[in-house]
Amino acid sequence: TGGHSDRVFQISSELGRRCNISRTEQLHLEGGALLHDVGKIGIRDGVLLKPGPLTDSEYKEMQLHTIIGAQLVKRLNCLYGCLDAILFHHERIDGYGYPYGIKGSEIPLIARITSVADAFDAMTTNRIYRKALSYERALEEVLRNSGTQFDPEVVRVFVTWWEDTFQNNPQKKKELYGENSIYVNHDEAF
């Protein structure tokens, strides 16, 4: 997950700047985005590396990575501000996320930003259980889930970032996703 965490960090950093958050919030966002999946070290490899769909109990185990990550990071006082992004990046605006089912503005902004960055990168990279979606298809999914899974204001900022990165600056896209940054015919459902 190292490449994934780095890309989520980079995307989140840019979105945070574009959302005009304070310098302190930006530092908490960046640290939280980089460490958002650290709790996966407490999840069994059989669940993390499973090539097919997770069972209900495996899915519940996977959901624990947010709590495990927060518990790990909480021990380091210097990273305390990063906890919100780690703990809440799978919460949804409509309240159907995890681990607590909080919704709307109850979800800290840095977690709402990390959520969009995390989902976009997850959709646009190959996973053991599915092939990557094209960048365009992933953008469509983010837009489709605006107001349910994602904060509409963060999505608005994300769309501007996406256009700047994937339409107007091929070098920036290449820096983020490397030489193999074009996926063809990977439009399976996420």
PDB file of C-alpha atoms in Angstrom:
ATOM      1  CA  THR A   1       0.000   0.000   0.000  1.00  0.00           C
ATOM      2  CA  GLY A   2       3.054   2.278  -0.047  1.00  0.00           C
ATOM      3  CA  GLY A   3       2.387   3.651  -3.540  1.00  0.00           C
ATOM      4  CA  HIS A   4      -1.300   4.043  -2.714  1.00  0.00           C
ATOM      5  CA  SER A   5      -0.553   5.949   0.498  1.00  0.00           C
ATOM      6  CA  ASP A   6       1.886   8.234  -1.307  1.00  0.00           C
ATOM      7  CA  ARG A   7      -0.642   9.058  -4.041  1.00  0.00           C
ATOM      8  CA  VAL A   8      -3.425   9.638  -1.485  1.00  0.00           C
ATOM      9  CA  PHE A   9      -1.000  11.962   0.325  1.00  0.00           C
ATOM     10  CA  GLN A  10      -0.226  13.872  -2.880  1.00  0.00           C
ATOM     11  CA  ILE A  11      -3.856  14.181  -3.996  1.00  0.00           C
ATOM     12  CA  SER A  12      -5.057  15.105  -0.498  1.00  0.00           C
ATOM     13  CA  SER A  13      -2.305  17.701  -0.137  1.00  0.00           C
ATOM     14  CA  GLU A  14      -3.353  19.403  -3.344  1.00  0.00           C
ATOM     15  CA  LEU A  15      -7.053  19.261  -2.436  1.00  0.00           C
ATOM     16  CA  GLY A  16      -6.338  20.698   1.011  1.00  0.00           C
ATOM     17  CA  ARG A  17      -4.483  23.648  -0.504  1.00  0.00           C
ATOM     18  CA  ARG A  18      -7.344  24.224  -2.930  1.00  0.00           C
ATOM     19  CA  CYS A  19      -9.853  24.087  -0.035  1.00  0.00           C
ATOM     20  CA  ASN A  20      -7.856  26.865   1.673  1.00  0.00           C
ATOM     21  CA  ILE A  21      -7.550  25.019   4.960  1.00  0.00           C
ATOM     22  CA  SER A  22      -5.240  26.425   7.636  1.00  0.00           C
ATOM     23  CA  ARG A  23      -1.550  25.491   7.693  1.00  0.00           C
ATOM     24  CA  THR A  24      -2.120  23.368  10.799  1.00  0.00           C
ATOM     25  CA  GLU A  25      -5.046  21.540   9.181  1.00  0.00           C
ATOM     26  CA  GLN A  26      -2.905  21.042   6.063  1.00  0.00           C
ATOM     27  CA  LEU A  27      -0.188  19.364   8.148  1.00  0.00           C
ATOM     28  CA  HIS A  28      -2.783  17.148   9.859  1.00  0.00           C
ATOM     29  CA  LEU A  29      -4.327  16.291   6.484  1.00  0.00           C
ATOM     30  CA  GLU A  30      -0.980  15.379   4.971  1.00  0.00           C
ATOM     31  CA  GLY A  31       0.072  13.202   7.899  1.00  0.00           C
ATOM     32  CA  GLY A  32      -3.338  11.561   8.097  1.00  0.00           C
ATOM     33  CA  ALA A  33      -3.501  10.922   4.354  1.00  0.00           C
ATOM     34  CA  LEU A  34      -0.054   9.346   4.369  1.00  0.00           C
ATOM     35  CA  LEU A  35      -0.997   7.124   7.323  1.00  0.00           C
ATOM     36  CA  HIS A  36      -4.679   6.559   6.484  1.00  0.00           C
ATOM     37  CA  ASP A  37      -4.261   2.796   5.962  1.00  0.00           C
ATOM     38  CA  VAL A  38      -1.626   2.118   8.653  1.00  0.00           C
ATOM     39  CA  GLY A  39      -4.188   0.039  10.556  1.00  0.00           C
ATOM     40  CA  LYS A  40      -4.107  -2.567   7.801  1.00  0.00           C
ATOM     41  CA  ILE A  41      -1.019  -3.981   9.503  1.00  0.00           C
ATOM     42  CA  GLY A  42      -3.488  -5.404  12.032  1.00  0.00           C
ATOM     43  CA  ILE A  43      -5.609  -7.148   9.383  1.00  0.00           C
ATOM     44  CA  ARG A  44      -4.915 -10.758   8.405  1.00  0.00           C
ATOM     45  CA  ASP A  45      -3.175 -11.268   5.044  1.00  0.00           C
ATOM     46  CA  GLY A  46      -5.912 -13.731   4.105  1.00  0.00           C
ATOM     47  CA  VAL A  47      -8.350 -10.827   4.169  1.00  0.00           C
ATOM     48  CA  LEU A  48      -6.050  -8.137   2.736  1.00  0.00           C
ATOM     49  CA  LEU A  49      -4.869 -10.278  -0.164  1.00  0.00           C
ATOM     50  CA  LYS A  50      -8.078 -12.145  -0.927  1.00  0.00           C
ATOM     51  CA  PRO A  51      -8.601 -12.198  -4.703  1.00  0.00           C
ATOM     52  CA  GLY A  52     -12.401 -12.381  -4.532  1.00  0.00           C
ATOM     53  CA  PRO A  53     -15.227 -10.725  -2.632  1.00  0.00           C
ATOM     54  CA  LEU A  54     -15.002 -10.567   1.151  1.00  0.00           C
ATOM     55  CA  THR A  55     -17.489 -12.402   3.332  1.00  0.00           C
ATOM     56  CA  ASP A  56     -19.504 -10.335   5.806  1.00  0.00           C
ATOM     57  CA  SER A  57     -17.143 -11.252   8.647  1.00  0.00           C
ATOM     58  CA  GLU A  58     -14.058 -10.476   6.522  1.00  0.00           C
ATOM     59  CA  TYR A  59     -15.552  -7.119   5.550  1.00  0.00           C
ATOM     60  CA  LYS A  60     -16.155  -6.308   9.223  1.00  0.00           C
ATOM     61  CA  GLU A  61     -12.556  -7.247   9.956  1.00  0.00           C
ATOM     62  CA  MET A  62     -11.342  -4.993   7.134  1.00  0.00           C
ATOM     63  CA  GLN A  63     -13.384  -2.110   8.538  1.00  0.00           C
ATOM     64  CA  LEU A  64     -11.352  -2.338  11.742  1.00  0.00           C
ATOM     65  CA  HIS A  65      -8.299  -0.897   9.981  1.00  0.00           C
ATOM     66  CA  THR A  66      -9.533   2.626  10.702  1.00  0.00           C
ATOM     67  CA  ILE A  67      -9.797   1.984  14.440  1.00  0.00           C
ATOM     68  CA  ILE A  68      -6.538   0.018  14.594  1.00  0.00           C
ATOM     69  CA  GLY A  69      -4.742   2.802  12.725  1.00  0.00           C
ATOM     70  CA  ALA A  70      -6.129   5.473  15.026  1.00  0.00           C
ATOM     71  CA  GLN A  71      -5.099   3.465  18.096  1.00  0.00           C
ATOM     72  CA  LEU A  72      -1.554   3.137  16.750  1.00  0.00           C
ATOM     73  CA  VAL A  73      -1.170   6.799  15.839  1.00  0.00           C
ATOM     74  CA  LYS A  74      -2.844   8.016  19.032  1.00  0.00           C
ATOM     75  CA  ARG A  75       0.191   6.804  20.963  1.00  0.00           C
ATOM     76  CA  LEU A  76       2.370   9.383  19.226  1.00  0.00           C
ATOM     77  CA  ASN A  77       1.439  12.825  20.530  1.00  0.00           C
ATOM     78  CA  CYS A  78       3.097  14.552  17.574  1.00  0.00           C
ATOM     79  CA  LEU A  79       0.616  12.875  15.201  1.00  0.00           C
ATOM     80  CA  TYR A  80      -2.518  13.420  17.257  1.00  0.00           C
ATOM     81  CA  GLY A  81      -3.964  15.925  14.767  1.00  0.00           C
ATOM     82  CA  CYS A  82      -3.758  13.297  12.025  1.00  0.00           C
ATOM     83  CA  LEU A  83      -6.238  10.992  13.773  1.00  0.00           C
ATOM     84  CA  ASP A  84      -9.347  12.393  12.092  1.00  0.00           C
ATOM     85  CA  ALA A  85      -8.183  11.462   8.587  1.00  0.00           C
ATOM     86  CA  ILE A  86      -7.130   7.987   9.722  1.00  0.00           C
ATOM     87  CA  LEU A  87     -10.226   7.195  11.769  1.00  0.00           C
ATOM     88  CA  PHE A  88     -12.924   8.782   9.608  1.00  0.00           C
ATOM     89  CA  HIS A  89     -11.778   8.418   5.970  1.00  0.00           C
ATOM     90  CA  HIS A  90     -14.415   5.721   5.345  1.00  0.00           C
ATOM     91  CA  GLU A  91     -17.311   7.675   6.803  1.00  0.00           C
ATOM     92  CA  ARG A  92     -19.882   8.831   4.270  1.00  0.00           C
ATOM     93  CA  ILE A  93     -21.763  12.106   3.952  1.00  0.00           C
ATOM     94  CA  ASP A  94     -25.057  10.160   4.063  1.00  0.00           C
ATOM     95  CA  GLY A  95     -24.122   8.399   7.330  1.00  0.00           C
ATOM     96  CA  TYR A  96     -23.687   4.908   5.873  1.00  0.00           C
ATOM     97  CA  GLY A  97     -19.930   4.723   6.305  1.00  0.00           C
ATOM     98  CA  TYR A  98     -17.751   3.253   9.024  1.00  0.00           C
ATOM     99  CA  PRO A  99     -16.582   2.955  11.761  1.00  0.00           C
ATOM    100  CA  TYR A 100     -19.270   5.088  13.459  1.00  0.00           C
ATOM    101  CA  GLY A 101     -21.806   6.033  10.793  1.00  0.00           C
ATOM    102  CA  ILE A 102     -21.400   9.767  11.328  1.00  0.00           C
ATOM    103  CA  LYS A 103     -22.563  12.058   8.527  1.00  0.00           C
ATOM    104  CA  GLY A 104     -22.272  15.452   6.907  1.00  0.00           C
ATOM    105  CA  SER A 105     -20.301  18.061   8.800  1.00  0.00           C
ATOM    106  CA  GLU A 106     -19.832  15.638  11.716  1.00  0.00           C
ATOM    107  CA  ILE A 107     -17.064  14.189   9.542  1.00  0.00           C
ATOM    108  CA  PRO A 108     -13.938  16.348   9.883  1.00  0.00           C
ATOM    109  CA  LEU A 109     -12.972  18.117   6.660  1.00  0.00           C
ATOM    110  CA  ILE A 110      -9.558  16.453   6.487  1.00  0.00           C
ATOM    111  CA  ALA A 111     -11.298  13.064   6.516  1.00  0.00           C
ATOM    112  CA  ARG A 112     -13.739  14.162   3.788  1.00  0.00           C
ATOM    113  CA  ILE A 113     -10.779  15.220   1.639  1.00  0.00           C
ATOM    114  CA  THR A 114      -8.864  12.000   2.319  1.00  0.00           C
ATOM    115  CA  SER A 115     -11.969   9.964   1.458  1.00  0.00           C
ATOM    116  CA  VAL A 116     -12.169  11.341  -2.083  1.00  0.00           C
ATOM    117  CA  ALA A 117      -8.424  10.987  -2.687  1.00  0.00           C
ATOM    118  CA  ASP A 118      -8.429   7.441  -1.293  1.00  0.00           C
ATOM    119  CA  ALA A 119     -11.395   6.301  -3.379  1.00  0.00           C
ATOM    120  CA  PHE A 120     -10.058   7.834  -6.596  1.00  0.00           C
ATOM    121  CA  ASP A 121      -6.663   6.208  -6.201  1.00  0.00           C
ATOM    122  CA  ALA A 122      -8.217   2.872  -5.237  1.00  0.00           C
ATOM    123  CA  MET A 123     -10.384   2.941  -8.348  1.00  0.00           C
ATOM    124  CA  THR A 124      -7.550   3.889 -10.722  1.00  0.00           C
ATOM    125  CA  THR A 125      -5.005   1.291  -9.639  1.00  0.00           C
ATOM    126  CA  ASN A 126      -5.077  -2.443 -10.153  1.00  0.00           C
ATOM    127  CA  ARG A 127      -6.130  -4.421  -7.114  1.00  0.00           C
ATOM    128  CA  ILE A 128      -5.856  -8.131  -6.454  1.00  0.00           C
ATOM    129  CA  TYR A 129      -9.637  -8.426  -6.793  1.00  0.00           C
ATOM    130  CA  ARG A 130     -10.209  -6.170  -9.854  1.00  0.00           C
ATOM    131  CA  LYS A 131      -8.553  -4.189 -12.621  1.00  0.00           C
ATOM    132  CA  ALA A 132      -8.182  -0.424 -12.498  1.00  0.00           C
ATOM    133  CA  LEU A 133     -10.837   1.867 -13.873  1.00  0.00           C
ATOM    134  CA  SER A 134      -9.872   4.559 -16.354  1.00  0.00           C
ATOM    135  CA  TYR A 135      -9.334   7.998 -14.870  1.00  0.00           C
ATOM    136  CA  GLU A 136     -12.461   9.204 -16.649  1.00  0.00           C
ATOM    137  CA  ARG A 137     -14.594   6.369 -15.274  1.00  0.00           C
ATOM    138  CA  ALA A 138     -13.242   6.971 -11.752  1.00  0.00           C
ATOM    139  CA  LEU A 139     -14.133  10.665 -12.081  1.00  0.00           C
ATOM    140  CA  GLU A 140     -17.674   9.630 -13.087  1.00  0.00           C
ATOM    141  CA  GLU A 141     -17.903   7.450  -9.965  1.00  0.00           C
ATOM    142  CA  VAL A 142     -16.765  10.280  -7.717  1.00  0.00           C
ATOM    143  CA  LEU A 143     -19.362  12.569  -9.310  1.00  0.00           C
ATOM    144  CA  ARG A 144     -22.078   9.911  -9.067  1.00  0.00           C
ATOM    145  CA  ASN A 145     -21.382   9.521  -5.337  1.00  0.00           C
ATOM    146  CA  SER A 146     -21.256  13.239  -4.579  1.00  0.00           C
ATOM    147  CA  GLY A 147     -23.713  13.979  -1.791  1.00  0.00           C
ATOM    148  CA  THR A 148     -23.986  10.360  -0.682  1.00  0.00           C
ATOM    149  CA  GLN A 149     -20.482   9.010  -0.177  1.00  0.00           C
ATOM    150  CA  PHE A 150     -18.548  12.229  -0.748  1.00  0.00           C
ATOM    151  CA  ASP A 151     -18.852  15.856   0.341  1.00  0.00           C
ATOM    152  CA  PRO A 152     -20.132  17.832  -2.690  1.00  0.00           C
ATOM    153  CA  GLU A 153     -17.816  20.782  -1.956  1.00  0.00           C
ATOM    154  CA  VAL A 154     -14.763  18.519  -1.809  1.00  0.00           C
ATOM    155  CA  VAL A 155     -15.930  16.859  -5.038  1.00  0.00           C
ATOM    156  CA  ARG A 156     -16.183  20.295  -6.692  1.00  0.00           C
ATOM    157  CA  VAL A 157     -12.561  21.011  -5.716  1.00  0.00           C
ATOM    158  CA  PHE A 158     -11.549  17.505  -6.791  1.00  0.00           C
ATOM    159  CA  VAL A 159     -13.070  17.997 -10.262  1.00  0.00           C
ATOM    160  CA  THR A 160     -10.995  21.148 -10.762  1.00  0.00           C
ATOM    161  CA  TRP A 161      -7.875  19.278  -9.595  1.00  0.00           C
ATOM    162  CA  TRP A 162      -8.731  16.349 -11.912  1.00  0.00           C
ATOM    163  CA  GLU A 163      -9.102  18.648 -14.919  1.00  0.00           C
ATOM    164  CA  ASP A 164      -5.822  20.408 -14.100  1.00  0.00           C
ATOM    165  CA  THR A 165      -4.021  17.084 -13.663  1.00  0.00           C
ATOM    166  CA  PHE A 166      -5.563  14.729 -16.220  1.00  0.00           C
ATOM    167  CA  GLN A 167      -6.568  17.117 -18.990  1.00  0.00           C
ATOM    168  CA  ASN A 168      -4.232  20.075 -18.758  1.00  0.00           C
ATOM    169  CA  ASN A 169      -0.958  18.688 -17.370  1.00  0.00           C
ATOM    170  CA  PRO A 170       0.138  15.266 -18.645  1.00  0.00           C
ATOM    171  CA  GLN A 171       3.469  15.644 -16.836  1.00  0.00           C
ATOM    172  CA  LYS A 172       1.697  16.005 -13.490  1.00  0.00           C
ATOM    173  CA  LYS A 173      -0.350  12.868 -14.217  1.00  0.00           C
ATOM    174  CA  LYS A 174       2.841  11.008 -15.156  1.00  0.00           C
ATOM    175  CA  GLU A 175       4.531  12.114 -11.917  1.00  0.00           C
ATOM    176  CA  LEU A 176       1.573  10.871  -9.881  1.00  0.00           C
ATOM    177  CA  TYR A 177       0.879   7.580 -11.673  1.00  0.00           C
ATOM    178  CA  GLY A 178       4.135   6.872 -13.524  1.00  0.00           C
ATOM    179  CA  GLU A 179       4.802   5.735 -17.054  1.00  0.00           C
ATOM    180  CA  ASN A 180       1.850   3.336 -17.113  1.00  0.00           C
ATOM    181  CA  SER A 181      -0.671   6.047 -16.454  1.00  0.00           C
ATOM    182  CA  ILE A 182      -3.094   5.137 -19.223  1.00  0.00           C
ATOM    183  CA  TYR A 183      -5.548   2.322 -18.652  1.00  0.00           C
ATOM    184  CA  VAL A 184      -7.613   0.968 -21.513  1.00  0.00           C
ATOM    185  CA  ASN A 185     -11.018  -0.690 -21.184  1.00  0.00           C
ATOM    186  CA  HIS A 186     -11.039  -1.077 -17.418  1.00  0.00           C
ATOM    187  CA  ASP A 187     -14.591   0.066 -16.856  1.00  0.00           C
ATOM    188  CA  GLU A 188     -15.794  -2.568 -14.413  1.00  0.00           C
ATOM    189  CA  ALA A 189     -17.930  -1.425 -11.499  1.00  0.00           C
ATOM    190  CA  PHE A 190     -16.044  -0.294  -8.413  1.00  0.00           C
TER     191      PHE A 190
END
